[in-house]
Amino acid sequence: MLLWAAVVGFLGALATILFRECIYGLQHLLTGQSGSFVAMAKSLPWWARLALPACGGLVAGAILIWAKRMPSSATSDYMEAVAIGDGNIPVRESLLRSLSSLATVVSGGSIGREGPMVQLAALAASLVGRFTHFSPARLRLLVACGAAAGITSAYNAPIAGAFFVTEIVLGAIVMESFGPVVVASVVANITMRELPGYHPAYEMPPFPPVAGMEILWFVLLGIMAGVAAPQFLRLLAFSKQAFTKTALPLPLRLCVGGLLVGFISIWMPEVWGNGYSVVNSLLHTPWLWWSVLLVLVLKVVATSITTGSGAVGGIFTPTLFVGAAIGYLFGQVLHALMPGMTSAPFAYAMVGMGAFLAAATSAPLMAILMIFEMTLSYQVVLPLMLSCVVAYFVARSINGASMYDITIKRNRDAQERVRLRGIHMSELIRPADTVLPLTASFAEISGLFLKYPVKYIYVVDPRNRYCGVVALQDITSCLLDKADTEAKMAADFVRREFLHVVTPDMSLGDALQSFLDHQGERLPVVRSHEDPELLGAVYKTSLLDAYFRLDRSHALRA
């Protein structure tokens, strides 16, 4: 598995480079230059800034319509393919979605290019796994390795890439899966460094030493990020709902979204792209506070418009931009109030990136490691850890949202399991009408089977302790064999190995598992395994009704 993870890491890096070069090539074809989208926007006349995103949105929407017409039984989302699927990612749909994202990104959409990069890396891993006929479990792990390779290649952060996949996609850090993911990340990073055109996404300045009481300001920054991140996610969700309510065809929806972004870029070209160049500028050059605030507000609006219109792309990098801008503004306020007593604003911007990312993704460990890998400074560790952890818990206490649907689904499943454990069988016990003593005659047994359409009759001793069952199959066989039944009693037919029982304190989930093992309509309820006094019976229909009532009530609350 480690060998295949290395192969996938290499292919994931190549897929990332291919998508990046396609962006540069199309940029040069459209505008005669490549690189920073902000610089590209500034070089264009106002009418081109307005028209290019709209045309790009129209093309991207048309490609998405084409992709949706292709029937596919598998999900194109690599996260769902790993977490709840079989690792099989459809090729044509994934390629078309990546092509749609390329059209949005190249035309100045306010969205990240890293989403399709990771998708292509995961697709390469899925193809390798299918070519080698991997089992579904190993294929899922290989796709996770491809995703880690894509993230590492995009951000130059192999440790954070590995932890992103294990913390968000896989949901748990287990060495059997973490080892191959790390190998894929390392190989991808080595590949990117050896090939031409490599440079870090963010050029981090040296982080200043933080001493004394200043560490408390980074805690306050974490609180601010934890409060702001859920509002940012709500804005993205609101934008999607607003565009959906327009009922416009998807190409027109993306065209309108591009037109609005283009309109904003006439006055603020910094809204184009994923925000790399603006963040690097904040980290290395002084900005006026009102300029930072204006860029932040308009960039958030442009990102919500682009994603809300239905564009395919990532919001990971725009999230880093928002965190950097919030941190920079916070640092400027502190620097104005306490000059000489606090670090420069860029230090708060660096920590703000991690704090906002931790709050938005519900993955604080990944956020800490990503900023640390970008800075390679131990000075940043303490304020970064405090801010990220505080931001995570503040965001979770507000609504527990995450910008990744798979995390929301996993949290919902965990809450469902907790609710299932909260319902006990004592609430569902019914009288057990089909009960006979060990001394019951054959006639009594036959009469009870004729009266009740059941497969089993419960048998108890004189102290009402459950002893086993008499099966209808055994009674029928005895009659067909025309055996002498006059002297037969229940004790002669009892199946003492029939030990599928339910206790009053058993959870709903455990009882459902007992029914899966038993494949019957009802199960006897005993006081405990040590004291098997028969209390009644639980019916499968009652159990399922309780489960669906709980599910419906949860859906109504949600």
XYZ file of C-alpha atoms in Angstrom:
558
model
C 0.000 0.000 0.000
C 2.888 2.358 0.745
C 4.297 1.750 -2.738
C 0.995 2.546 -4.416
C 0.629 5.615 -2.178
C 3.990 6.855 -3.511
C 2.795 6.323 -7.103
C -0.403 8.222 -6.360
C 1.574 11.038 -4.720
C 3.629 11.468 -7.897
C 0.545 11.402 -10.143
C -1.302 13.813 -7.856
C 1.516 16.336 -8.164
C 1.471 15.996 -11.966
C -2.319 16.526 -12.037
C -1.906 19.686 -9.977
C 0.827 21.015 -12.253
C -1.284 20.246 -15.321
C -4.235 22.249 -14.006
C -1.962 25.136 -13.011
C -0.354 25.256 -16.450
C -3.783 25.196 -18.094
C -4.688 28.286 -16.052
C -1.521 30.099 -17.077
C -1.961 29.136 -20.731
C -5.548 30.374 -20.898
C -4.612 33.548 -19.023
C -1.964 34.304 -21.619
C -4.367 33.485 -24.441
C -7.068 35.818 -23.119
C -5.028 38.746 -21.802
C -1.451 38.260 -22.982
C -0.123 37.727 -19.447
C -0.236 35.061 -16.752
C 0.221 34.898 -13.001
C -1.629 37.150 -10.565
C -5.323 37.592 -11.331
C -5.307 40.982 -9.622
C -2.546 42.198 -11.926
C -4.420 40.743 -14.879
C -7.605 42.577 -13.875
C -5.758 45.876 -13.434
C -4.320 45.579 -16.939
C -7.761 45.255 -18.548
C -10.153 48.090 -19.434
C -13.315 48.409 -17.352
C -15.572 46.800 -19.930
C -13.294 43.740 -20.137
C -13.376 43.373 -16.341
C -17.155 43.387 -16.575
C -17.524 41.050 -19.546
C -14.850 38.413 -18.921
C -16.274 36.931 -15.680
C -19.771 36.890 -17.207
C -18.591 35.037 -20.320
C -16.569 32.643 -18.179
C -19.621 31.916 -16.037
C -21.728 31.225 -19.132
C -19.157 28.733 -20.448
C -18.731 27.114 -17.025
C -22.500 26.675 -16.669
C -22.830 25.118 -20.116
C -20.101 22.591 -19.250
C -21.858 21.727 -15.974
C -25.115 21.095 -17.844
C -23.199 18.721 -20.093
C -21.699 16.959 -17.083
C -25.090 16.504 -15.394
C -26.515 14.759 -18.461
C -24.006 11.930 -18.085
C -25.492 9.074 -16.059
C -23.278 7.918 -13.220
C -23.876 5.669 -10.232
C -20.858 7.042 -8.336
C -20.370 10.406 -6.663
C -17.897 12.824 -8.203
C -17.082 14.304 -4.778
C -13.837 12.700 -3.624
C -14.762 13.274 0.044
C -17.980 11.292 -0.262
C -16.209 8.657 -2.380
C -13.812 8.091 0.535
C -16.111 8.533 3.513
C -19.367 6.886 2.406
C -18.657 5.519 -1.089
C -16.520 2.793 -2.593
C -13.720 5.056 -3.856
C -14.994 4.974 -7.438
C -14.895 8.491 -8.948
C -16.506 8.920 -12.399
C -13.970 10.059 -14.969
C -15.985 12.087 -17.477
C -18.049 13.937 -14.888
C -14.949 14.812 -12.846
C -13.075 16.046 -15.910
C -16.005 18.159 -17.053
C -16.459 19.668 -13.595
C -12.745 20.498 -13.521
C -13.073 22.074 -16.973
C -16.003 24.146 -15.706
C -13.928 25.252 -12.732
C -11.095 26.166 -15.107
C -13.460 28.447 -17.041
C -14.566 30.173 -13.818
C -11.057 30.583 -12.414
C -9.465 31.872 -15.631
C -12.217 34.434 -16.162
C -11.652 36.010 -12.737
C -14.161 34.179 -10.539
C -13.634 34.816 -6.835
C -12.975 31.199 -5.985
C -10.056 28.884 -5.289
C -8.316 26.822 -7.930
C -7.218 24.226 -5.357
C -10.566 22.393 -5.238
C -10.346 21.050 -8.813
C -6.631 20.376 -8.314
C -7.383 18.060 -5.409
C -10.287 16.528 -7.341
C -8.008 15.666 -10.269
C -5.397 14.164 -7.930
C -8.093 12.036 -6.272
C -9.393 10.987 -9.705
C -5.885 9.840 -10.691
C -5.727 7.758 -7.513
C -9.147 6.238 -8.205
C -8.057 5.242 -11.712
C -4.894 3.605 -10.370
C -6.903 1.656 -7.806
C -9.398 0.457 -10.385
C -6.629 -0.525 -12.807
C -4.999 -2.643 -10.095
C -8.385 -4.074 -8.985
C -8.168 -2.836 -5.415
C -10.894 -3.801 -2.959
C -13.321 -0.976 -2.021
C -11.588 -0.402 1.325
C -8.127 -0.119 -0.245
C -9.521 1.981 -3.113
C -11.022 4.472 -0.651
C -7.671 4.742 1.110
C -5.881 5.253 -2.207
C -8.275 8.058 -3.156
C -7.586 9.648 0.221
C -3.868 9.463 -0.604
C -4.550 11.225 -3.910
C -6.465 13.990 -2.149
C -3.596 14.486 0.309
C -1.161 14.689 -2.620
C -3.312 17.361 -4.272
C -3.531 19.502 -1.126
C 0.206 19.164 -0.517
C 0.975 20.187 -4.091
C -1.327 23.193 -3.915
C -0.151 24.607 -0.579
C 3.373 23.215 -0.081
C 2.271 21.722 3.224
C 2.739 17.916 3.296
C 1.983 17.474 7.004
C -1.127 19.647 6.844
C -2.218 17.854 3.659
C -1.996 14.504 5.419
C -3.866 15.779 8.460
C -6.524 17.451 6.285
C -7.441 14.090 4.788
C -7.299 12.131 8.034
C -9.055 14.780 10.139
C -11.764 15.889 7.705
C -12.194 13.175 5.071
C -11.364 9.976 6.965
C -12.563 11.358 10.308
C -9.938 9.603 12.450
C -6.164 9.362 12.674
C -5.380 5.637 12.432
C -1.855 4.517 11.561
C -3.063 1.978 8.975
C -4.489 4.835 6.918
C -2.278 7.702 8.117
C 0.949 6.020 6.970
C 0.041 5.752 3.252
C -1.452 9.268 3.313
C 1.818 10.664 4.676
C 3.839 8.828 2.024
C 1.652 10.256 -0.751
C 1.999 13.775 0.681
C 5.787 13.562 0.967
C 6.238 12.188 -2.561
C 3.929 14.892 -3.958
C 5.896 17.605 -2.187
C 9.242 16.267 -3.434
C 7.864 16.081 -6.972
C 6.628 19.679 -6.864
C 9.988 20.941 -5.582
C 11.954 19.143 -8.291
C 9.849 20.322 -11.237
C 10.157 23.826 -12.736
C 7.765 26.588 -11.763
C 7.677 25.713 -8.056
C 7.205 28.480 -5.505
C 5.370 28.658 -2.161
C 1.779 29.852 -2.299
C 2.392 32.365 0.503
C 5.690 34.147 1.137
C 5.606 34.294 4.934
C 7.813 36.883 6.670
C 9.676 35.923 9.873
C 7.226 35.785 12.770
C 8.164 38.173 15.607
C 8.628 36.829 19.151
C 5.494 37.128 21.296
C 6.103 37.871 24.959
C 4.101 38.420 28.106
C 0.517 39.548 28.028
C 0.388 39.915 24.250
C -0.584 36.264 24.036
C -4.021 37.251 25.381
C -4.653 39.340 22.267
C -4.231 36.229 20.130
C -6.864 34.511 22.277
C -9.189 37.435 21.566
C -8.368 37.067 17.866
C -9.417 33.407 18.115
C -12.742 34.446 19.639
C -13.324 36.922 16.812
C -12.502 34.301 14.180
C -14.778 31.773 15.898
C -17.669 34.236 15.794
C -17.007 35.424 12.231
C -16.513 32.023 10.546
C -20.104 30.743 11.032
C -21.434 34.052 9.668
C -19.212 33.641 6.614
C -20.589 30.126 6.056
C -24.162 31.389 6.546
C -23.562 34.031 3.896
C -22.353 31.389 1.441
C -25.421 29.245 2.156
C -27.753 32.250 1.832
C -26.218 33.151 -1.534
C -26.798 29.605 -2.830
C -30.441 29.724 -1.735
C -30.947 33.154 -3.308
C -29.540 32.074 -6.673
C -31.552 28.830 -6.575
C -34.777 30.769 -5.991
C -34.225 32.742 -9.190
C -34.990 29.515 -11.123
C -32.637 30.622 -13.874
C -30.908 27.969 -15.993
C -27.494 27.096 -14.618
C -25.491 28.835 -17.412
C -27.454 32.062 -16.947
C -27.084 31.791 -13.179
C -23.301 31.572 -13.457
C -23.322 34.334 -16.056
C -25.216 36.665 -13.689
C -22.819 35.751 -10.891
C -19.833 36.538 -13.109
C -21.423 39.798 -14.194
C -21.854 40.906 -10.568
C -18.248 40.000 -9.734
C -17.110 41.867 -12.840
C -19.128 44.911 -11.772
C -17.402 44.912 -8.364
C -13.980 44.487 -10.003
C -14.393 47.699 -11.987
C -13.651 49.569 -8.743
C -11.916 46.805 -6.793
C -9.884 44.452 -9.035
C -8.556 42.690 -5.894
C -11.749 40.583 -5.801
C -10.532 38.503 -8.761
C -8.974 35.135 -8.055
C -8.401 33.295 -4.808
C -6.637 36.110 -2.940
C -3.022 34.902 -3.020
C -1.538 38.186 -4.177
C -3.580 40.292 -1.741
C -2.576 38.151 1.250
C 1.091 38.308 0.238
C 0.761 42.077 -0.043
C -0.766 42.294 3.446
C 2.120 40.259 4.845
C 4.857 42.420 3.309
C 3.535 45.958 2.748
C 1.609 48.386 4.981
C -2.071 48.949 4.189
C -4.512 51.598 5.338
C -7.205 50.136 7.581
C -10.075 51.327 5.416
C -8.489 49.738 2.323
C -8.223 46.385 4.100
C -11.811 46.635 5.333
C -13.120 47.529 1.879
C -11.237 44.686 0.195
C -12.419 42.268 2.874
C -16.096 43.177 2.509
C -16.094 43.187 -1.293
C -14.050 39.967 -1.484
C -16.489 38.174 0.822
C -19.403 39.420 -1.293
C -17.685 38.365 -4.536
C -16.866 34.907 -3.147
C -20.429 34.365 -1.947
C -21.744 35.430 -5.370
C -19.377 33.110 -7.238
C -20.063 30.044 -5.079
C -23.750 30.848 -4.717
C -24.269 30.986 -8.465
C -23.146 27.368 -8.677
C -19.518 27.710 -9.768
C -17.243 24.735 -9.146
C -14.161 25.559 -7.118
C -12.662 25.705 -3.667
C -13.338 28.119 -0.811
C -10.337 26.939 1.222
C -8.051 29.699 -0.090
C -10.693 32.469 0.123
C -11.154 31.372 3.739
C -7.449 31.949 4.356
C -7.824 35.395 2.775
C -10.702 36.336 5.090
C -8.743 35.171 8.129
C -5.677 37.169 7.069
C -7.713 40.350 6.523
C -9.510 40.032 9.882
C -6.215 39.408 11.654
C -4.545 42.347 9.901
C -7.360 44.729 10.891
C -7.250 43.461 14.478
C -3.471 43.950 14.554
C -3.811 47.499 13.196
C -6.291 48.405 15.943
C -3.966 47.048 18.647
C -0.951 48.766 17.096
C -2.814 52.094 17.078
C -3.948 51.724 20.708
C -0.683 50.322 22.073
C 2.173 51.284 19.759
C 5.419 49.547 20.603
C 3.685 47.011 22.866
C 2.253 44.666 20.231
C 3.562 42.863 17.181
C 3.152 44.220 13.662
C -0.253 43.678 12.006
C 1.144 41.027 9.646
C 1.748 38.734 12.649
C -1.938 38.855 13.521
C -2.768 38.270 9.851
C -0.707 35.051 9.871
C -2.379 33.742 13.016
C -5.797 34.939 11.786
C -5.450 32.736 8.705
C -5.128 29.650 10.899
C -7.811 30.652 13.395
C -10.431 31.401 10.754
C -9.550 28.208 8.886
C -9.886 26.130 12.070
C -13.300 27.631 12.794
C -14.600 27.211 9.238
C -13.364 23.647 8.663
C -13.773 22.238 12.208
C -10.209 20.942 11.845
C -7.978 22.912 14.242
C -5.060 20.485 14.118
C -4.841 20.768 10.348
C -5.037 24.567 10.530
C -2.236 24.763 13.112
C 0.044 22.534 11.080
C -0.654 24.349 7.810
C 0.311 27.813 9.110
C 3.303 26.358 10.957
C 4.522 24.657 7.778
C 4.113 27.889 5.840
C 6.093 29.937 8.376
C 8.544 27.254 9.624
C 8.835 29.347 12.787
C 8.488 28.070 16.349
C 7.633 31.604 17.441
C 4.210 31.248 15.825
C 3.296 27.953 17.501
C 1.984 29.171 20.866
C -0.245 32.045 19.644
C -1.358 29.945 16.690
C -2.392 26.979 18.831
C -4.336 29.144 21.256
C -6.129 31.088 18.516
C -7.031 27.997 16.480
C -8.360 26.004 19.436
C -10.345 28.945 20.818
C -11.764 29.728 17.364
C -12.781 26.086 16.881
C -14.661 25.842 20.179
C -16.335 29.229 19.792
C -17.556 28.293 16.292
C -18.780 24.885 17.489
C -20.659 26.477 20.384
C -22.497 28.767 17.962
C -23.800 26.202 15.474
C -21.153 23.545 14.810
C -21.207 24.175 11.046
C -18.391 23.287 8.687
C -17.723 24.306 5.117
C -17.379 20.632 4.191
C -20.632 18.672 3.861
C -18.961 15.389 4.741
C -18.008 16.764 8.158
C -21.594 17.854 8.741
C -22.868 14.407 7.746
C -20.369 12.685 10.013
C -21.339 14.920 12.962
C -25.025 14.275 12.258
C -24.424 10.531 12.257
C -22.573 10.789 15.565
C -25.470 12.744 17.093
C -27.871 10.123 15.754
C -25.920 7.370 17.477
C -26.081 9.309 20.740
C -29.860 9.664 20.398
C -30.226 5.972 19.639
C -28.341 5.145 22.810
C -30.734 7.365 24.748
C -33.864 5.275 23.996
C -34.167 2.118 26.094
C -36.276 -0.983 25.666
C -38.253 -0.354 28.859
C -40.365 2.094 26.835
C -41.284 -0.509 24.193
C -42.059 -3.657 26.212
C -45.393 -5.334 25.494
C -47.007 -8.305 27.280
C -45.754 -11.660 26.031
C -49.025 -13.486 25.281
C -47.382 -16.649 23.955
C -45.889 -17.988 27.210
C -46.191 -21.522 28.612
C -44.620 -23.332 31.561
C -42.198 -26.208 31.123
C -44.998 -28.623 32.118
C -47.456 -27.475 29.406
C -49.004 -30.359 27.460
C -48.757 -30.903 23.730
C -52.415 -29.889 23.359
C -51.753 -26.561 25.111
C -48.791 -25.933 22.864
C -50.784 -26.714 19.703
C -53.709 -24.604 20.855
C -51.484 -21.599 21.482
C -49.891 -21.908 18.045
C -53.363 -22.048 16.484
C -54.447 -18.972 18.420
C -51.397 -16.790 17.626
C -49.614 -16.640 14.231
C -46.118 -16.867 15.726
C -43.052 -19.014 15.096
C -41.977 -19.364 18.717
C -43.633 -19.818 22.116
C -41.684 -18.679 25.145
C -41.152 -21.221 27.910
C -40.654 -20.295 31.594
C -39.947 -22.231 34.783
C -42.152 -22.010 37.901
C -40.334 -18.803 38.945
C -41.162 -17.166 35.576
C -37.537 -17.341 34.416
C -37.014 -17.560 30.676
C -35.828 -21.026 29.635
C -36.030 -20.929 25.833
C -38.618 -21.364 23.082
C -40.776 -24.024 21.486
C -40.545 -23.667 17.714
C -43.531 -24.154 15.409
C -41.234 -26.076 13.092
C -40.598 -28.749 15.764
C -44.300 -29.166 16.540
C -45.137 -29.463 12.832
C -42.441 -32.096 12.309
C -43.768 -34.098 15.241
C -47.289 -34.093 13.779
C -46.091 -35.020 10.287
C -44.122 -37.941 11.703
C -47.303 -39.078 13.531
C -45.333 -39.503 16.723
C -46.996 -40.165 20.062
C -47.695 -36.746 21.563
C -49.847 -37.679 24.549
C -46.958 -37.701 27.017
C -45.066 -34.820 25.433
C -44.586 -31.562 27.350
C -43.042 -28.194 26.570
C -39.830 -29.283 28.282
C -39.412 -31.973 25.596
C -39.432 -29.381 22.762
C -37.735 -26.381 24.345
C -34.774 -24.919 22.490
C -32.502 -23.737 25.261
C -29.883 -22.431 22.821
C -32.320 -19.735 21.674
C -30.644 -16.930 23.634
C -31.572 -13.842 21.577
C -33.049 -11.700 24.349
C -33.475 -7.998 25.097
C -33.014 -6.285 28.461
C -34.885 -3.141 29.603
C -31.694 -1.073 29.780
C -30.541 -2.042 26.272
C -30.250 0.834 23.804
C -32.263 1.113 20.618
C -29.162 0.608 18.490
C -28.147 -2.601 20.309
C -31.685 -3.956 20.066
C -31.740 -3.286 16.321
C -28.512 -5.253 16.018
C -30.143 -8.152 17.907
C -32.986 -8.171 15.411
C -30.491 -8.211 12.547
C -28.918 -11.310 14.086
C -32.296 -12.954 14.822
C -34.298 -12.129 11.651
C -37.560 -12.458 13.568
C -40.542 -10.233 14.308
C -40.173 -10.124 18.102
C -37.732 -10.885 20.893
C -38.291 -11.771 24.570
C -37.414 -9.221 27.244
C -35.750 -10.461 30.451
C -34.828 -8.454 33.525
C -31.114 -9.160 33.028
C -28.848 -11.925 31.828
C -28.092 -12.837 35.435
C -31.795 -12.740 36.440
C -33.690 -13.953 33.314
C -37.203 -13.188 34.581
C -39.479 -12.810 31.545
C -40.962 -9.295 31.450
C -42.608 -9.361 28.022
C -41.639 -8.974 24.380
C -40.426 -6.265 22.016
C -41.687 -6.161 18.435
C -39.521 -5.116 15.509
C -42.270 -2.821 14.184
C -42.371 -0.933 17.512
C -38.602 -0.570 17.399
C -38.610 0.796 13.848
C -41.525 3.136 14.638
C -39.553 4.590 17.546
C -36.526 5.039 15.326
C -38.450 6.825 12.548
C -40.343 9.015 15.032
C -36.984 10.075 16.419
C -35.637 10.690 12.925
C -38.663 12.777 11.927
C -38.498 14.887 15.079
C -34.798 15.503 14.478
C -35.505 16.528 10.882
C -38.174 18.982 12.051
C -35.778 20.518 14.580
C -33.112 20.837 11.899
